[in-house]
């Protein structure tokens, strides 16, 4: 992209090709993460971690709304 010896359209084409290539390489990882998400989201440990955050956020909002 930074090589000014090549015309801008050539550099842009190279950039688009590199972007598409990287997206194709990452696709299987994204699919695997998406497939695994329900296993983590629905695990009992997830609820244990969510509760303190929900409690804290409710307290913060209550405090903000009373200002």
Coordinates of C-alpha atoms in Angstrom, one line a residue:
X1 CA 0.0 0.0 0.0
X2 CA 2.8 2.4 0.8
X3 CA 4.9 1.7 -2.3
X4 CA 4.2 4.8 -4.4
X5 CA 6.0 3.2 -7.4
X6 CA 2.8 1.3 -8.1
X7 CA -0.3 3.1 -9.3
X8 CA -3.1 3.6 -6.6
X9 CA -5.4 1.1 -8.3
X10 CA -2.8 -1.6 -8.2
X11 CA -2.1 -0.9 -4.5
X12 CA -5.8 -0.9 -3.7
X13 CA -6.2 -4.2 -5.6
X14 CA -3.4 -5.7 -3.6
X15 CA -5.0 -4.5 -0.4
X16 CA -8.4 -5.9 -1.2
X17 CA -6.9 -9.3 -2.2
X18 CA -4.9 -9.4 1.1
X19 CA -8.1 -8.5 3.1
X20 CA -10.2 -11.2 1.4
X21 CA -7.4 -13.7 1.9
X22 CA -7.2 -13.0 5.6
X23 CA -11.0 -13.1 6.0
X24 CA -11.0 -16.6 4.3
X25 CA -8.3 -17.8 6.6
X26 CA -10.1 -16.6 9.7
X27 CA -13.5 -18.0 8.7
X28 CA -13.1 -21.5 10.2
X29 CA -12.0 -19.9 13.5
X30 CA -15.1 -17.7 13.5
X31 CA -17.3 -20.6 12.8
X32 CA -15.8 -22.7 15.6
X33 CA -16.1 -19.8 18.1
X34 CA -19.7 -19.3 17.0
X35 CA -20.4 -23.1 17.4
X36 CA -18.8 -23.1 20.9
X37 CA -20.5 -20.0 22.2
X38 CA -23.6 -21.7 23.5
X39 CA -21.6 -24.2 25.4
X40 CA -19.8 -21.3 27.3
X41 CA -22.9 -19.0 27.5
X42 CA -25.1 -21.8 29.0
X43 CA -22.5 -23.2 31.4
X44 CA -23.2 -22.8 35.2
X45 CA -19.9 -20.9 35.6
X46 CA -21.2 -18.3 33.2
X47 CA -24.1 -17.4 35.4
X48 CA -21.8 -17.2 38.4
X49 CA -19.8 -14.5 36.6
X50 CA -22.8 -12.7 35.1
X51 CA -24.6 -12.1 38.5
X52 CA -22.0 -9.8 40.1
X53 CA -21.8 -7.7 36.9
X54 CA -25.6 -7.4 36.7
X55 CA -25.8 -6.4 40.3
X56 CA -23.0 -3.8 39.9
X57 CA -24.6 -2.3 36.7
X58 CA -28.0 -2.0 38.4
X59 CA -26.5 -0.2 41.3
X60 CA -24.6 2.2 39.0
X61 CA -27.7 3.0 37.0
X62 CA -29.8 3.6 40.2
X63 CA -27.1 5.9 41.4
X64 CA -27.0 7.8 38.1
X65 CA -30.7 8.1 37.9
X66 CA -30.9 9.8 41.3
X67 CA -28.5 12.5 40.4

